[in-house]
Short mmCIF file of C-alpha atoms in Angstrom, two decimals:
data_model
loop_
_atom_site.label_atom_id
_atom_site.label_comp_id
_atom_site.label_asym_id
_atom_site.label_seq_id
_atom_site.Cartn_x
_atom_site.Cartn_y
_atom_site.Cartn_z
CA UNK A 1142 85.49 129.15 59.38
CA UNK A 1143 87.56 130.49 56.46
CA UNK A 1144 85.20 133.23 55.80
CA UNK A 1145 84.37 136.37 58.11
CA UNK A 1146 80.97 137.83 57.76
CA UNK A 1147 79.63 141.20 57.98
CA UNK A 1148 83.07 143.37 57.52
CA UNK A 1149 83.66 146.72 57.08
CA UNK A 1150 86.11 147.39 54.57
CA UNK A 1151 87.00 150.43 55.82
CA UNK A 1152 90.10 150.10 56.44
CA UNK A 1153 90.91 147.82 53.34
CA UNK A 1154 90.33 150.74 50.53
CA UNK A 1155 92.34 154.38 51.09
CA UNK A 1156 89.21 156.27 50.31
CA UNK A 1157 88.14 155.40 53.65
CA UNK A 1158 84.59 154.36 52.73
CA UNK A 1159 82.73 152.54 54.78
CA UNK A 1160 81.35 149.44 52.51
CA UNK A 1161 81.01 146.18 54.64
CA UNK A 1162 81.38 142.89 52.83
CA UNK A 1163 79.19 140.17 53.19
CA UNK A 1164 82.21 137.38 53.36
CA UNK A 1165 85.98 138.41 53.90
CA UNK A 1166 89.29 136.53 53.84
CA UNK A 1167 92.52 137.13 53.72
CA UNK A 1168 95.15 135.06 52.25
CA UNK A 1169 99.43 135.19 52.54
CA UNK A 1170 100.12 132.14 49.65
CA UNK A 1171 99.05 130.51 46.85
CA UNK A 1172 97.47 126.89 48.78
CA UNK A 1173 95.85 129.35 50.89
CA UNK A 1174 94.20 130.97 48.02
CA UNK A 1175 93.16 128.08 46.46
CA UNK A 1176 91.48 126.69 49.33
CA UNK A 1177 89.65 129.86 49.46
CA UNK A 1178 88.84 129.47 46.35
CA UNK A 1179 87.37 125.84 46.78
CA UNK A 1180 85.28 127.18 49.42
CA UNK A 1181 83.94 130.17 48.25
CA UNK A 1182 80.24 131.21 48.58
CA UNK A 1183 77.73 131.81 46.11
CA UNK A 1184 77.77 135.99 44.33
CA UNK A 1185 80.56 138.07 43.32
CA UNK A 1186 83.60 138.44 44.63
CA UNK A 1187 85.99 140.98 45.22
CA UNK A 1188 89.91 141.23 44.75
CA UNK A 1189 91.67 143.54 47.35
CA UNK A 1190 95.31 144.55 47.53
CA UNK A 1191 96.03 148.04 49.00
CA UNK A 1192 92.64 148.91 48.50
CA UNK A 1193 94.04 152.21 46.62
CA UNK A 1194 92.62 152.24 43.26
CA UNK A 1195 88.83 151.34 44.02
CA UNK A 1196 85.44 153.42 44.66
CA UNK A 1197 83.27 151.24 46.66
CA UNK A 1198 79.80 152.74 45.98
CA UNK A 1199 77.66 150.28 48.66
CA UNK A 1200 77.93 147.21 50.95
CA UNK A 1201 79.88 144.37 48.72
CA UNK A 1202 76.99 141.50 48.21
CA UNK A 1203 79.43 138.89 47.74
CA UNK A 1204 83.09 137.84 48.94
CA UNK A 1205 86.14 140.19 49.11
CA UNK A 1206 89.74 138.43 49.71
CA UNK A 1207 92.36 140.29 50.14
CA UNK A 1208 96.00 139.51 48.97
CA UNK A 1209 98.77 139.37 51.66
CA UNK A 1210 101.54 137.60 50.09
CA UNK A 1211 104.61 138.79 51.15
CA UNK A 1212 108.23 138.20 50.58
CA UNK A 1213 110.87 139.35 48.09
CA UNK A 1214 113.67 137.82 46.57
CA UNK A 1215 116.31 138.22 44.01
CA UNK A 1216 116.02 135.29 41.97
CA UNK A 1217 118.71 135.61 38.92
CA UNK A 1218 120.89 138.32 37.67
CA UNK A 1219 123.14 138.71 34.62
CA UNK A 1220 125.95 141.50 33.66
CA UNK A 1221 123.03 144.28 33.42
CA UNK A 1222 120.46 142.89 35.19
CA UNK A 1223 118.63 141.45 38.48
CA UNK A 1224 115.36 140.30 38.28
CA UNK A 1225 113.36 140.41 41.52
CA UNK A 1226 110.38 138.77 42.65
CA UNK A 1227 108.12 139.88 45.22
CA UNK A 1228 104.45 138.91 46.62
CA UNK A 1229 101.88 140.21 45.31
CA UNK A 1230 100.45 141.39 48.77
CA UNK A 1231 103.86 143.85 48.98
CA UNK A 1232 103.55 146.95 49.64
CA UNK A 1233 104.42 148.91 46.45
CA UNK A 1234 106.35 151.71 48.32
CA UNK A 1235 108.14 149.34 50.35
CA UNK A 1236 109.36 147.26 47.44
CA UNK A 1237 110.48 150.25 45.93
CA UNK A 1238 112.39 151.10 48.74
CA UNK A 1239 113.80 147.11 48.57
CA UNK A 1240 115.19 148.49 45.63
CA UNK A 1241 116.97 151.45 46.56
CA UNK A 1242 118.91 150.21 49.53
CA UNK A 1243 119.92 147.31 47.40
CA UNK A 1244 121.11 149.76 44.59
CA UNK A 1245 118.38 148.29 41.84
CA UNK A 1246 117.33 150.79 39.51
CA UNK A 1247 114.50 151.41 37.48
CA UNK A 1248 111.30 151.84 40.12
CA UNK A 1249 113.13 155.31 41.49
CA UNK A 1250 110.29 157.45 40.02
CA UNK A 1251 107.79 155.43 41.16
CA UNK A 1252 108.17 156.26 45.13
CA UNK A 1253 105.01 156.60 47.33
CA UNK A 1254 102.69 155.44 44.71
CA UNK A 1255 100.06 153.54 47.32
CA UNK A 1256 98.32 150.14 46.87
CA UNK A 1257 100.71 146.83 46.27
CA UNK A 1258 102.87 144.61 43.90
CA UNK A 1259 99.93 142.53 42.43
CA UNK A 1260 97.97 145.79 41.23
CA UNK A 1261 101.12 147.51 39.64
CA UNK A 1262 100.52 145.21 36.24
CA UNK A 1263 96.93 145.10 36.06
CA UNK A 1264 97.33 149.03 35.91
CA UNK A 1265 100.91 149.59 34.67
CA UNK A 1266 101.28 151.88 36.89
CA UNK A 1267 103.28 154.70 36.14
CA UNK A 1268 105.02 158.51 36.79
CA UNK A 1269 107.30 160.68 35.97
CA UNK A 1270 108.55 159.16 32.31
CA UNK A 1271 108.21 155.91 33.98
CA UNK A 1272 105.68 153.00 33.85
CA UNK A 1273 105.89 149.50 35.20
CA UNK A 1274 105.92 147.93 31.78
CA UNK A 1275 109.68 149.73 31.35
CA UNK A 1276 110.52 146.80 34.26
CA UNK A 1277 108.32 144.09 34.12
CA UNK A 1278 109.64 140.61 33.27
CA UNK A 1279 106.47 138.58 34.26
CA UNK A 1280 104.01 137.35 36.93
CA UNK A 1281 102.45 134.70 38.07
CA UNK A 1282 98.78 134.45 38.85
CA UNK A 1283 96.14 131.72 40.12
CA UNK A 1284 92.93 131.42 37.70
CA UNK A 1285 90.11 132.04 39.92
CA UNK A 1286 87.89 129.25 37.63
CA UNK A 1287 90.44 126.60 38.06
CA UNK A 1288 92.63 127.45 41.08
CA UNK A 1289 95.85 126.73 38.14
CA UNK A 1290 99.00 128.82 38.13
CA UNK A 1291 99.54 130.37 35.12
CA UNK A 1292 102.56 132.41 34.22
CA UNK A 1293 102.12 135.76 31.79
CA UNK A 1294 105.51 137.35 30.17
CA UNK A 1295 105.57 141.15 28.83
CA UNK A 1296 104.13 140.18 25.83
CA UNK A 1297 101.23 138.45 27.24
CA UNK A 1298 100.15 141.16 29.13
CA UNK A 1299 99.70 143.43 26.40
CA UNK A 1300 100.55 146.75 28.56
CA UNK A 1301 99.24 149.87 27.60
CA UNK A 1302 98.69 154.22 29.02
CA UNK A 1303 96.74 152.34 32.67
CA UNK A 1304 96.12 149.25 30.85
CA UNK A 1305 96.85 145.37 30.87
CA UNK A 1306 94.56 142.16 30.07
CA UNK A 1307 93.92 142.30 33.57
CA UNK A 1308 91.93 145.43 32.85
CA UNK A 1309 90.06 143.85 29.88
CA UNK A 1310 90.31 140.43 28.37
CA UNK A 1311 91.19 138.80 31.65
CA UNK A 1312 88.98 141.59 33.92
CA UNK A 1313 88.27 139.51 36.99
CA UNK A 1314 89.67 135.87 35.96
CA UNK A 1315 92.84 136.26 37.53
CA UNK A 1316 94.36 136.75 40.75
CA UNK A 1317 98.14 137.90 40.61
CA UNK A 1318 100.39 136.69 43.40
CA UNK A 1319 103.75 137.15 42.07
CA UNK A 1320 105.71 139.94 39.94
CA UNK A 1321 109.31 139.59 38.86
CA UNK A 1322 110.76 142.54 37.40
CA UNK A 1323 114.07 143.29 35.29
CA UNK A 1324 115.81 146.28 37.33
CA UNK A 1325 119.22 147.88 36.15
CA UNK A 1326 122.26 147.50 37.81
CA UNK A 1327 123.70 150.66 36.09
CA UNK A 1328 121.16 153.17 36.56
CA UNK A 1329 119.47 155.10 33.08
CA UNK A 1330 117.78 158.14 35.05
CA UNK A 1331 114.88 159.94 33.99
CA UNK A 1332 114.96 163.37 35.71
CA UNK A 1333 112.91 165.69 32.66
CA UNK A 1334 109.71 165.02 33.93
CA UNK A 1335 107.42 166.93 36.00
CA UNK A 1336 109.63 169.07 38.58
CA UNK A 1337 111.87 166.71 39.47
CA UNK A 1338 115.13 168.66 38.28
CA UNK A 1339 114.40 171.49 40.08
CA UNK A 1340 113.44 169.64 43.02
CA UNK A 1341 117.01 167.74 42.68
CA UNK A 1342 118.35 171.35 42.83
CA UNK A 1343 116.59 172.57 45.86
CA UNK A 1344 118.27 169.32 47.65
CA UNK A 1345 121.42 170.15 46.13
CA UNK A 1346 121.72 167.11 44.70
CA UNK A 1347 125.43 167.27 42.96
CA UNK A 1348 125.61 163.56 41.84
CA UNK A 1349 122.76 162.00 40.93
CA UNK A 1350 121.12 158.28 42.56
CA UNK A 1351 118.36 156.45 41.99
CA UNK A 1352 117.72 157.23 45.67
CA UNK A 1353 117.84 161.16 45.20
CA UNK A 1354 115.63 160.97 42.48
CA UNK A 1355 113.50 159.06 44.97
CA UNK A 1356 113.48 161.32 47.55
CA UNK A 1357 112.82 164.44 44.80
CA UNK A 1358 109.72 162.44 43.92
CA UNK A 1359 108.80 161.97 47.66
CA UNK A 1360 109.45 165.95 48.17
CA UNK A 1361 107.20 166.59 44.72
CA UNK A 1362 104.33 164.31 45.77
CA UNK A 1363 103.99 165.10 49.72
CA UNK A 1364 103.72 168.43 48.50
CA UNK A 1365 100.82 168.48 46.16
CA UNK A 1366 99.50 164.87 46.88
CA UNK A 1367 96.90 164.03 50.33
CA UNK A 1368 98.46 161.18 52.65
CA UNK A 1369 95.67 158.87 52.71
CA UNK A 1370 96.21 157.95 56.19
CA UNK A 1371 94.45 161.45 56.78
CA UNK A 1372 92.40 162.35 54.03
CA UNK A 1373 91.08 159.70 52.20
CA UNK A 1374 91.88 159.10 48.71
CA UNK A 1375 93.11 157.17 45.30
CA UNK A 1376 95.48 159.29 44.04
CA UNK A 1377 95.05 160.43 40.38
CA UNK A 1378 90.86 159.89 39.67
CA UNK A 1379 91.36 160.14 35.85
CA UNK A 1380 93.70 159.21 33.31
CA UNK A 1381 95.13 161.75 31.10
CA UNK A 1382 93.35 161.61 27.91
CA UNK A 1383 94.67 161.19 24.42
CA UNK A 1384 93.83 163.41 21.38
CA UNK A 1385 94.79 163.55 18.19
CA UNK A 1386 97.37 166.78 16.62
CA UNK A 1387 94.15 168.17 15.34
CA UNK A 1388 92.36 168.17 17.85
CA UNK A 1389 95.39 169.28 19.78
CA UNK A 1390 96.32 172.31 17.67
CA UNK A 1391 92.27 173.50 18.15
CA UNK A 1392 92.30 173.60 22.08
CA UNK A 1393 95.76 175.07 21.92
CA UNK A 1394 94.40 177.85 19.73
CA UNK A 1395 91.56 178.53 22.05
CA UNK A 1396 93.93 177.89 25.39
CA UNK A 1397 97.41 179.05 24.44
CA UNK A 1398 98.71 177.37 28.12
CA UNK A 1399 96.97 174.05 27.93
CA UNK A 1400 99.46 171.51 29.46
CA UNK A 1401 100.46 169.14 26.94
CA UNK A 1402 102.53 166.48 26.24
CA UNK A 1403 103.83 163.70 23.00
CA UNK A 1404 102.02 160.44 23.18
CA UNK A 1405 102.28 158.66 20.40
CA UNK A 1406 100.88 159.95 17.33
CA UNK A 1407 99.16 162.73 18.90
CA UNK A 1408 99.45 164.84 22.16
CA UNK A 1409 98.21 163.75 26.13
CA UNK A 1410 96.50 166.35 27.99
CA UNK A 1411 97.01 166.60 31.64
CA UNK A 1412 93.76 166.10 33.53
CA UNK A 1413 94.47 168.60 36.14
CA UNK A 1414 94.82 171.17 33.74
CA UNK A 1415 91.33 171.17 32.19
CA UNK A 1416 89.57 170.20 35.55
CA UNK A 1417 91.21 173.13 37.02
CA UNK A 1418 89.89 175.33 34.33
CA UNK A 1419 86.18 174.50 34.85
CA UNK A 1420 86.65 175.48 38.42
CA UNK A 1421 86.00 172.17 40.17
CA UNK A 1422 89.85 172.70 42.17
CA UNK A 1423 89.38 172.77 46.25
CA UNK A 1424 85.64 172.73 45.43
CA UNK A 1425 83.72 170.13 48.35
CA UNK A 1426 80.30 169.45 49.17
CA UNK A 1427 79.71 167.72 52.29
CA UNK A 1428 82.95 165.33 52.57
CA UNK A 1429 83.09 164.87 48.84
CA UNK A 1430 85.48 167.01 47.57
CA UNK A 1431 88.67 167.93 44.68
CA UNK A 1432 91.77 167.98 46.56
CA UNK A 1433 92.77 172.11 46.55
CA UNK A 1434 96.57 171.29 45.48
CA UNK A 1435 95.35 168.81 42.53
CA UNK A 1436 92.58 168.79 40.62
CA UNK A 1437 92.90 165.45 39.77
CA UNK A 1438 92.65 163.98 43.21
CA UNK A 1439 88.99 163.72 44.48
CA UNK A 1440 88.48 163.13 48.68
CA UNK A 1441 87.12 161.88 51.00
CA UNK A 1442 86.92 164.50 53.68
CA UNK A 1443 85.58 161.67 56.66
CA UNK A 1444 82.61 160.26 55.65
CA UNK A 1445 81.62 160.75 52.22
CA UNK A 1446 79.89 157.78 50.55
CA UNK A 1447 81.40 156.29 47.35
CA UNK A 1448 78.46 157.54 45.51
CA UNK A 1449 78.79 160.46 46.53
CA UNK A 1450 82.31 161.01 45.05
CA UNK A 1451 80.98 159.10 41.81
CA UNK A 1452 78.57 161.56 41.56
CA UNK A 1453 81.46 164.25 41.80
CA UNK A 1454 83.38 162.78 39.03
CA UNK A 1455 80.31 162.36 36.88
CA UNK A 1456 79.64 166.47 37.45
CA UNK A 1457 83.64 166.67 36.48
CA UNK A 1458 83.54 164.59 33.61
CA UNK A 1459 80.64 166.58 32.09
CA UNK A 1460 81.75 169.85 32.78
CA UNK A 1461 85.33 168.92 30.76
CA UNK A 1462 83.64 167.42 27.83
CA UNK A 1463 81.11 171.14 27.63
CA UNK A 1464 83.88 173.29 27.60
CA UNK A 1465 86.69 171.40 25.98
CA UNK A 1466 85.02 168.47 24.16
CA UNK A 1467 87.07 165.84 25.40
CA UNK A 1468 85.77 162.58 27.42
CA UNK A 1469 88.06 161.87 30.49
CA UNK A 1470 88.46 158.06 31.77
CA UNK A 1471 88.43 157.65 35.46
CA UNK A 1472 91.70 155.66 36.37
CA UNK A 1473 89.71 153.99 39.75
CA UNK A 1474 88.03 151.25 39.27
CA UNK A 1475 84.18 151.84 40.57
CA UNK A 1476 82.36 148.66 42.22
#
């Protein structure tokens, strides 16, 4: 039997919830995948990796398979650069960690981010002045329709703030089982964001390395961030919304301290900061809950449903738009 019936998916998604799916399989290469993919049963199906960027709301009526290619590899290198491939079933934190012992820079400030390799281009994932389209070189990914290979560079994947193909154009005709990225040899830091100076200062840091600014970013999220080990969570539950200068220069006029940064043309507003100000931070009902250090992490307390913290981020999302006219985006993907 290549397919498992009747599994909970508990421990496949960090929210904790307790979905089961009607078929599961896992799979740790590409002629595994494909044979899968031969095979598969009749409904939907369902692409897992870490599991850390999805709301299940109910029992999954179709197939979920979940990506567990491993492996990474340095597979060419020139005076600046070394381009590294790795599985797409890698853990994300581990690969950055890859990195650091091996002195590759350019994935520093994107410690402890949870879920794995194959999700960090469909979301271009991204903190602290850093996203993953600043060190992508390309991927390779099996079409789900045809079981083919196909290979997308930068350009293909048309990266934007959370966004790819793989988000839109491509949603759900894909599955990505390699990533090669360009990392520096000669590290460029980026230190100006968030706290991560001062943090550097509170270690004492006197000469800076990609793997102190690591550790500052460990320090900064540990602090303010739930381990979802113990409380069960997706990280960030929105995006940071874009307005315009106009727009911009109104709510600053009404909120002199709204949090603000450049983006583009026009300014992004951090999440936190407005969710914060319509009270919803540490709020919980039952197990459904807004995590008390950051607004912009909802939780799972123990055994919240996923509808019930969907319902919680449709109360959010509201309550934002009422008092500050502005729509957020949820970053997790809801299924």
């Amino acid at each position: 039997m290549l397919f498992q019936e009747d599994v909970s998916l508990r421990p496949f998604n960090t929210f904790g919830i307790d979905a089961r799916a009607r078929y599961f399989a896992a799979f740790t290469g590409t002629q595994g995948l494909r044979a899968l993919l031969e095979a598969l049963p009749e409904g939907p199906l369902l692409v897992l990796g870490g599991g850390s960027n999805v709301l299940l709301t109910g029992d999954f009526p179709g197939t979920v398979l979940r990506n567990e290619i491993g492996g990474i590899e340095t597979v060419d290198e020139d005076e600046e650069y070394v381009f590294v491939r790795a599985g797409g079933g890698v853990n994300w934190h581990q690969f950055v960690l890859h990195c650091i012992r091996n002195d590759y820079a350019g994935v520093e400030n994107l410690s402890l981010i949870p879920g794995s390799v194959g999700a960090s281009p469909m979301q271009n994932i991204g903190a602290y002045g850093v996203e993953i389209k600043d060190v992508f070189h390309e991927l390779e990914a099996v079409e789900i329709s045809s079981g083919k290979t196909v290979r997308f560079t930068h350009a293909d994947c048309h990266f934007g703030y959370r966004e790819s193909v793989f988000k839109n154009i491509h949603k759900g005709r894909f599955i990505i089982t390699s990533v090669t990225y360009r990392l520096r040899k000669i590290p460029v830091f980026h230190t100006e964001y968030g706290a991560i100076k001062q943090e550097l200062e509170k270690m004492g840091v006197t000469r800076l390395s990609i793997a102190a600014v690591s550790q500052a970013v460990i320090n900064i999220r540990t602090s303010k961030l739930p381990d979802w080990n113990e409380i069960g969570n997706a990280g960030s539950f929105f995006k940071n919304p874009q307005v315009s200068l106009e727009k911009y220069a109104e709510l600053k006029a009404g909120w002199p301290d709204i949090v603000a940064y450049p983006q583009d043309a026009g300014m992004k507003l951090a999440a936190g900061w407005l969710i914060e100000q319509c009270g919803w931070k540490g709020y919980r009902e039952g197990d459904a809950g807004c995590f008390p250090k950051q607004a912009l992490v909802l939780v799972n307390y123990g055994n919240a449903t996923g509808n019930e913290i969907r319902t919680l981020s449709e109360q959010i999302i509201r309550s934002v738009e009422e008092k500050f006219g502005v729509t957020l985006e949820r970053e997790v993907n809801i299924v």
